Coordinates of C-alpha atoms in Angstrom, one line a residue:
M14 CA 0.0 0.0 0.0
D15 CA 1.4 3.4 -1.0
I16 CA 1.6 5.9 1.8
T17 CA 1.7 9.4 0.6
A18 CA 4.2 11.5 2.4
P19 CA 2.7 14.7 4.0
P20 CA 3.5 17.9 2.1
R21 CA 6.5 19.8 3.2
F22 CA 6.0 23.4 4.3
V23 CA 8.6 26.1 4.3
K24 CA 8.5 27.8 7.7
N25 CA 7.1 31.2 7.5
R26 CA 9.6 33.7 8.9
D27 CA 7.2 36.7 8.8
L28 CA 5.7 37.1 12.2
T29 CA 3.0 39.4 11.0
V30 CA 1.3 36.7 8.9
G31 CA -1.9 35.7 10.6
S32 CA -1.6 38.4 13.3
A33 CA -3.9 41.4 12.8
R34 CA -2.2 43.2 15.7
L35 CA 1.3 42.8 14.4
Q36 CA 0.2 43.9 10.9
E37 CA -1.2 47.1 12.4
V38 CA 2.1 47.6 14.2
Q39 CA 4.1 47.0 11.0
K40 CA 1.8 49.5 9.2
A41 CA 2.6 52.1 11.8
V42 CA 6.4 51.4 11.6
H43 CA 6.3 52.0 7.8
Y44 CA 4.3 55.2 8.3
Y45 CA 6.8 56.7 10.7
V46 CA 9.8 55.7 8.7
D47 CA 8.4 56.7 5.3
N48 CA 7.3 60.1 6.6
H49 CA 10.6 60.7 8.5
H50 CA 8.9 61.0 11.8
C51 CA 11.4 58.6 13.3
D52 CA 13.8 61.5 13.4
V53 CA 12.2 62.7 16.6
I54 CA 11.1 59.4 18.1
G55 CA 13.8 57.9 20.3
R56 CA 16.3 60.6 20.0
V57 CA 19.7 59.8 21.6
F58 CA 21.1 61.6 24.7
H59 CA 24.9 61.9 25.0
G60 CA 25.1 62.9 28.7
I61 CA 22.9 63.7 31.7
P62 CA 19.4 64.6 30.5
G63 CA 19.1 67.6 32.9
R64 CA 18.0 71.2 32.3
E65 CA 20.2 71.1 29.2
A66 CA 21.1 68.1 27.1
S67 CA 23.2 67.0 24.2
V68 CA 20.9 65.1 21.8
S69 CA 21.0 63.7 18.3
L70 CA 18.2 62.5 16.1
S71 CA 17.1 58.9 16.1
P72 CA 19.6 56.5 14.5
T73 CA 16.8 54.6 12.8
R74 CA 17.2 57.0 9.9
R75 CA 20.5 56.9 7.9
E76 CA 20.8 60.7 7.7
A77 CA 20.6 61.0 11.5
A78 CA 24.1 60.0 12.2
S79 CA 25.6 62.6 9.9
R80 CA 23.5 65.4 11.3
G81 CA 25.4 65.4 14.6
R82 CA 24.4 66.5 18.1
R83 CA 22.4 69.5 19.2
E84 CA 22.4 71.2 22.5
V85 CA 18.8 71.6 23.7
L86 CA 16.8 72.9 26.6
H87 CA 15.0 69.8 27.9
F88 CA 11.2 70.3 28.1
G89 CA 10.4 66.6 27.7
S90 CA 11.9 65.0 30.8
Y91 CA 10.1 63.3 33.7
N92 CA 12.8 64.9 35.9
Y93 CA 10.2 67.0 37.6
S94 CA 12.2 67.7 40.8
G95 CA 15.4 68.4 38.8
L96 CA 17.3 65.9 40.9
N97 CA 18.7 63.7 38.1
G98 CA 22.5 64.5 38.1
H99 CA 22.3 66.4 41.4
P100 CA 25.8 66.2 43.0
R101 CA 24.6 64.7 46.2
V102 CA 22.6 62.0 44.4
V103 CA 25.6 61.2 42.2
A104 CA 27.9 61.0 45.1
A105 CA 25.6 58.7 47.0
A106 CA 25.3 56.4 44.0
E107 CA 29.1 56.4 43.5
A108 CA 29.7 55.4 47.1
A109 CA 27.2 52.6 46.9
L110 CA 28.7 51.4 43.7
K111 CA 32.1 51.0 45.3
R112 CA 30.7 49.3 48.4
Y113 CA 28.0 47.0 46.9
G114 CA 28.9 46.8 43.1
T115 CA 26.4 47.1 40.3
T116 CA 23.9 44.5 41.5
V117 CA 23.1 42.1 44.3
S118 CA 22.6 39.3 41.8
G119 CA 19.4 38.0 43.2
V120 CA 15.7 38.4 44.0
R121 CA 14.5 39.9 47.3
L122 CA 13.1 36.8 48.9
L123 CA 16.4 34.9 48.4
N124 CA 19.8 36.6 48.0
G125 CA 18.7 40.0 46.6
T126 CA 18.2 42.2 49.7
C127 CA 20.9 44.6 51.0
E128 CA 20.5 47.1 53.8
L129 CA 19.9 49.9 51.2
H130 CA 16.7 48.2 50.0
L131 CA 15.3 48.1 53.5
E132 CA 16.3 51.7 54.2
L133 CA 14.8 52.9 51.0
E134 CA 11.5 51.2 51.6
R135 CA 11.3 52.7 55.2
A136 CA 12.2 56.1 53.9
L137 CA 9.6 55.9 51.1
A138 CA 6.8 54.8 53.4
E139 CA 7.6 57.7 55.8
F140 CA 7.9 60.2 53.0
L141 CA 4.6 59.2 51.4
G142 CA 2.7 58.9 54.6
F143 CA 2.0 55.2 54.6
E144 CA 2.8 52.4 57.1
D145 CA 4.9 50.3 54.7
C146 CA 6.3 50.1 51.2
I147 CA 7.7 47.6 48.7
T148 CA 9.8 48.3 45.6
Y149 CA 9.7 46.7 42.2
S150 CA 12.0 46.8 39.1
S151 CA 9.8 49.4 37.3
G152 CA 6.6 51.4 37.7
Y153 CA 5.0 49.2 35.1
A154 CA 6.0 46.1 37.0
A155 CA 4.6 47.5 40.2
N156 CA 1.1 47.9 38.6
L157 CA 1.2 44.5 37.0
S158 CA 2.3 42.9 40.2
V159 CA -0.1 44.7 42.6
L160 CA -3.2 44.4 40.5
S161 CA -2.7 40.8 39.6
A162 CA -2.0 39.9 43.2
L163 CA -4.8 41.9 45.0
C164 CA -7.6 41.6 42.4
G165 CA -9.0 38.4 41.1
E166 CA -11.9 36.5 39.6
G167 CA -15.1 37.5 41.3
D168 CA -13.9 41.0 42.1
V169 CA -15.3 44.1 40.4
V170 CA -12.8 46.8 39.4
L171 CA -13.9 50.3 38.4
S172 CA -11.1 51.9 36.3
D173 CA -10.9 55.4 34.8
M174 CA -11.0 55.3 31.0
L175 CA -7.7 57.3 30.8
N176 CA -5.7 55.1 33.3
H177 CA -2.2 54.2 32.3
Q178 CA -1.6 51.1 30.1
S179 CA 0.1 49.3 33.0
I180 CA -3.1 49.4 34.9
I181 CA -5.0 48.0 32.0
D182 CA -2.5 45.2 31.5
G183 CA -2.4 44.4 35.2
L184 CA -6.2 44.1 35.4
K185 CA -6.1 41.8 32.4
L186 CA -3.7 39.5 34.3
S187 CA -6.0 39.7 37.4
G188 CA -9.0 38.1 35.8
A189 CA -11.3 40.6 37.6
D190 CA -14.5 42.0 36.2
V191 CA -13.2 45.4 34.9
R192 CA -15.8 48.2 34.4
T193 CA -14.5 51.4 32.9
F194 CA -15.9 54.7 34.1
R195 CA -16.0 58.1 32.3
H196 CA -12.9 60.1 32.9
K197 CA -13.0 61.7 36.4
S198 CA -16.8 61.2 36.5
L199 CA -18.0 60.7 40.1
R200 CA -21.5 60.2 38.7
S201 CA -20.2 57.4 36.6
I202 CA -18.5 55.7 39.5
E203 CA -21.5 56.1 41.8
G204 CA -23.8 54.7 39.2
A205 CA -21.7 51.6 38.9
L206 CA -21.3 51.2 42.7
K207 CA -25.0 51.4 43.3
K208 CA -25.5 48.3 41.2
L209 CA -23.2 46.3 43.4
A210 CA -24.0 44.6 46.7
P211 CA -22.2 46.0 49.8
E212 CA -20.5 42.7 50.4
Q213 CA -19.1 42.5 46.8
R214 CA -15.3 42.9 46.7
K215 CA -14.7 46.0 44.6
F216 CA -12.0 48.4 43.8
I217 CA -11.8 51.9 42.4
I218 CA -8.5 52.5 40.5
T219 CA -7.3 55.8 39.1
D220 CA -4.1 57.6 38.1
G221 CA -3.2 60.4 40.5
V222 CA -1.9 62.7 37.7
F223 CA -3.0 61.5 34.3
S224 CA 0.1 61.0 32.2
M225 CA -1.2 62.4 28.8
D226 CA -3.7 65.1 29.8
G227 CA -1.9 66.4 32.9
D228 CA -5.1 66.7 35.0
V229 CA -5.5 65.4 38.6
A230 CA -7.9 62.8 39.9
D231 CA -10.8 63.9 42.1
L232 CA -9.4 61.9 44.9
P233 CA -11.7 63.5 47.6
G234 CA -14.8 62.4 45.7
I235 CA -13.4 59.0 45.0
V236 CA -12.5 58.3 48.6
A237 CA -15.9 59.5 49.8
L238 CA -17.7 57.1 47.3
A239 CA -15.4 54.3 48.3
E240 CA -16.2 54.8 52.0
A241 CA -19.9 55.0 51.3
H242 CA -19.9 51.8 49.2
N243 CA -17.3 49.6 50.9
A244 CA -14.7 49.8 48.1
F245 CA -10.9 49.7 48.1
V246 CA -9.0 52.6 46.5
L247 CA -5.9 52.1 44.5
V248 CA -4.0 55.2 43.1
D249 CA -1.1 55.1 40.5
D250 CA 1.0 58.2 41.5
A251 CA 3.8 57.7 38.9
H252 CA 3.6 61.3 37.6
A253 CA 2.8 62.8 41.0
T254 CA 5.6 61.5 43.3
A255 CA 8.1 64.3 43.7
A256 CA 5.8 66.5 41.6
M257 CA 2.6 67.1 43.6
G258 CA 1.8 67.7 47.3
P259 CA 3.9 69.2 50.1
H260 CA 7.6 68.3 49.5
G261 CA 6.4 66.2 46.5
R262 CA 4.7 63.6 48.6
G263 CA 2.1 62.9 45.9
T264 CA -1.6 63.1 45.2
P265 CA -2.9 61.7 48.5
A266 CA -0.7 64.1 50.4
H267 CA -1.9 67.0 48.1
F268 CA -5.4 66.3 49.3
A269 CA -4.4 65.1 52.8
L270 CA -6.1 61.8 52.1
Q271 CA -3.4 59.1 52.7
H272 CA -5.9 57.5 55.1
G273 CA -8.4 57.0 52.3
V274 CA -6.1 55.2 49.9
D275 CA -5.5 51.5 50.4
V276 CA -2.6 51.1 48.0
L277 CA -0.5 53.8 46.3
T278 CA 1.7 52.7 43.4
G279 CA 4.3 54.8 41.6
S280 CA 7.5 55.3 39.8
L281 CA 11.1 55.8 41.1
S282 CA 12.3 57.1 37.7
K283 CA 10.4 60.4 37.3
G284 CA 10.4 63.0 40.0
L285 CA 12.7 60.7 42.0
P286 CA 16.1 60.2 40.4
G287 CA 16.4 56.5 39.8
I288 CA 14.7 53.5 38.3
G289 CA 12.0 51.2 39.6
G290 CA 8.5 51.3 41.1
F291 CA 6.8 51.0 44.5
A292 CA 3.6 50.2 46.3
A293 CA 2.8 51.8 49.6
G294 CA 0.0 50.9 52.1
A295 CA -0.7 49.2 55.4
K296 CA 1.9 46.7 56.6
A297 CA -0.5 43.8 56.3
T298 CA -1.2 44.7 52.6
I299 CA 2.5 45.1 51.8
D300 CA 3.2 41.7 53.4
L301 CA 0.7 40.2 51.0
L302 CA 2.6 41.7 48.1
R303 CA 6.0 40.6 49.4
F304 CA 4.9 37.0 49.4
G305 CA 2.2 37.1 46.7
S306 CA 3.2 39.4 43.9
N307 CA 5.1 37.8 41.0
G308 CA 7.0 41.0 40.1
Y309 CA 8.6 41.0 43.5
I310 CA 9.2 37.3 43.9
F311 CA 10.6 36.6 40.4
S312 CA 12.5 39.9 39.5
A313 CA 16.0 40.9 40.4
S314 CA 16.3 43.7 43.0
L315 CA 17.0 47.3 42.4
P316 CA 20.8 48.0 41.9
P317 CA 22.2 49.3 45.2
P318 CA 23.7 52.5 43.6
I319 CA 20.2 53.3 42.4
A320 CA 18.7 52.7 45.9
A321 CA 21.4 55.0 47.4
G322 CA 20.7 57.7 44.9
L323 CA 17.0 57.5 45.6
L324 CA 17.5 57.7 49.3
E325 CA 19.5 60.9 48.9
G326 CA 16.9 62.3 46.6
I327 CA 14.2 61.8 49.2
R328 CA 16.4 63.6 51.8
I329 CA 16.8 66.6 49.4
L330 CA 13.1 66.8 48.8
Q331 CA 12.4 66.8 52.6
E332 CA 15.1 69.5 53.1
Q333 CA 14.3 71.8 50.2
P334 CA 10.5 72.5 49.8
E335 CA 11.6 75.3 47.4
L336 CA 12.1 72.7 44.7
Q337 CA 8.4 72.0 44.5
Q338 CA 7.6 75.7 44.7
R339 CA 9.8 76.4 41.7
L340 CA 8.4 73.4 39.8
H341 CA 4.8 74.7 40.2
Y342 CA 5.9 78.3 39.4
N343 CA 7.4 77.1 36.2
E344 CA 4.4 75.0 35.1
N345 CA 2.0 77.9 35.8
V346 CA 4.2 80.4 33.8
L347 CA 4.4 78.0 30.8
R348 CA 0.7 77.0 30.9
A349 CA -0.4 80.7 30.9
G350 CA 2.0 81.6 28.2
I351 CA 1.0 78.7 25.9
R352 CA -2.7 79.5 26.3
A353 CA -2.0 83.1 25.5
M354 CA -0.8 82.0 22.1
G355 CA -4.2 80.4 21.4
L356 CA -2.9 76.9 21.9
D357 CA -4.9 74.3 23.8
C358 CA -3.4 72.9 27.0
M359 CA -6.5 70.9 27.6
N360 CA -7.2 70.6 31.4
S361 CA -3.6 70.4 32.6
E362 CA -3.1 71.2 36.2
S363 CA 0.3 69.6 36.8
P364 CA 3.8 69.7 35.4
I365 CA 2.5 67.7 32.4
I366 CA 1.3 70.2 29.8
P367 CA -0.1 68.8 26.6
V368 CA -0.5 71.0 23.5
L369 CA -3.3 69.7 21.4
M370 CA -2.6 69.8 17.7
P371 CA -5.0 70.2 14.8
A372 CA -3.4 67.5 12.7
Y373 CA -1.1 64.4 13.1
E374 CA 1.5 65.6 10.7
K375 CA 1.7 69.1 12.4
T376 CA 2.7 67.4 15.6
F377 CA 5.9 66.0 14.2
E378 CA 6.6 69.1 12.1
L379 CA 6.4 71.3 15.2
T380 CA 8.5 68.9 17.2
R381 CA 11.2 68.9 14.5
L382 CA 11.2 72.7 14.2
L383 CA 11.5 73.1 18.0
H384 CA 14.4 70.6 18.0
E385 CA 16.2 72.6 15.3
E386 CA 15.8 75.7 17.5
G387 CA 17.2 73.9 20.5
I388 CA 14.0 73.0 22.3
Y389 CA 13.2 69.4 23.2
V390 CA 9.6 68.3 23.5
N391 CA 7.9 65.0 22.8
P392 CA 5.3 64.2 20.1
V393 CA 2.6 61.9 21.3
G394 CA 0.2 60.1 19.0
Y395 CA -1.8 56.8 18.7
P396 CA -1.8 54.4 20.5
A397 CA -0.8 56.5 23.6
V398 CA -3.7 58.8 22.8
S399 CA -6.7 58.5 20.5
K400 CA -6.0 59.2 16.8
N401 CA -7.8 62.6 16.8
R402 CA -6.0 63.8 20.0
T403 CA -2.4 64.0 18.9
R404 CA -0.3 66.4 20.9
L405 CA 3.0 67.8 22.0
R406 CA 3.7 66.8 25.6
I407 CA 5.7 69.2 27.7
N408 CA 7.1 68.0 31.0
V409 CA 8.2 70.8 33.3
S410 CA 11.2 70.6 35.7
A411 CA 12.1 72.5 38.8
N412 CA 15.6 73.2 37.4
L413 CA 14.4 75.4 34.5
T414 CA 15.2 79.1 34.9
Q415 CA 13.1 82.1 34.0
S416 CA 15.3 82.7 31.0
D417 CA 14.6 79.1 29.9
L418 CA 10.9 79.7 30.2
D419 CA 11.1 82.9 28.2
R420 CA 13.1 81.2 25.5
F421 CA 10.7 78.3 25.3
L422 CA 7.6 80.5 24.9
D423 CA 9.3 82.8 22.3
T424 CA 10.4 79.8 20.3
L425 CA 7.1 78.0 20.5
D426 CA 5.3 81.2 19.5
R427 CA 7.5 81.6 16.4
C428 CA 7.4 77.9 15.3
S429 CA 3.7 77.5 15.9
R430 CA 3.0 80.7 13.9
K431 CA 5.1 79.3 11.1
L432 CA 3.0 76.2 10.9
G433 CA -0.3 78.0 11.3
V434 CA -1.4 76.1 14.4
Q435 CA -2.3 79.0 16.6
Q436 CA -6.1 79.4 17.0
Q437 CA -6.2 83.1 17.5
D438 CA -4.2 86.3 17.4
P439 CA -1.7 85.9 20.3
A440 CA -1.6 89.7 20.8
L441 CA -5.3 89.8 21.4
A442 CA -5.2 86.7 23.6
R443 CA -2.5 88.3 25.8
T444 CA -4.6 91.5 26.3
G445 CA -7.7 89.5 27.0
T446 CA -9.6 91.3 24.1

């Protein structure tokens, strides 16, 4: 009897075949490359990205390497407190590097804990106004770890529609019933809570400062609803730590509501001068995370030099409240000046200032023009924001001077006029007529 051999197939090496999602990603890559937008995506820094920086265009384009470096004023950094590169932070990290090396070569529950980790977590808890704290390898890992550990099947989670992607991904891992509420809408939250039984395990989750719009959560309203309906409150304070509240203690401290927040997560790589993430809360809750969150159990510890630099950064914030005062002065000056040009800052009320653009292409054209004039800002488009809400995103730092602010506003005014994106006569806007 003849047995027909099965047909031989040549292995398909194109990973996009059969994947609608990857085909969409590939389409976006071609769009950015073909339209030369990659020039200003992933620009390369050649030193400390502080108030000033040496930057070259993205190396993904052949011409970029030949166009050299440019000295820019940095208005695109998460360095809200201005502590990145601070002499005391650098000195602390250098001393720890010599004593502990670059890594502890382990995870925290086994051989990955040094005294600096314990000291950092104690200092963070005290600084933020919570009983205990745990650190993770990144802010993204903190949200994935906390949400997948504390929320689960049978739980109901109410999540703001503009929450960060790390929250969305963490909730997918949790298996909880996720119900999205309208952005900052207490009525939407209350309507959802009223449909749930008092004994139902339920959570309300929100960003403290929203990373793309720069507005602040209505934490007093959320806490009041949570107390009335027996819900837990989780806040992601990535863009508020060292950028909001007294001494930079974050959104709960800004509203004096640490008692109403069950878990506060955040980043150690924005207002604080390091890398990593954290979760703060009651000691019993943090114990659950130490022994029940995969991002802590199965990830290597923070490098000791980073922990030392973070500790010094916290000390500086406690000693120098003027850093936060300067930060908020700077953001208020920029926001007022940008609005006076007829540009739309949306509902920004934090050091994150978006400038809504009328067209996708204009976003990248304006970014490139500003770069050529020595001003660094970030272009933000889909999928970080919806396709019709493309924007420039300005991140304000405490280390910017009045001269820097004046130069930025003058340059933005000239470049936005050149592209025709101002919505009204700036002269009329400034006089209020």
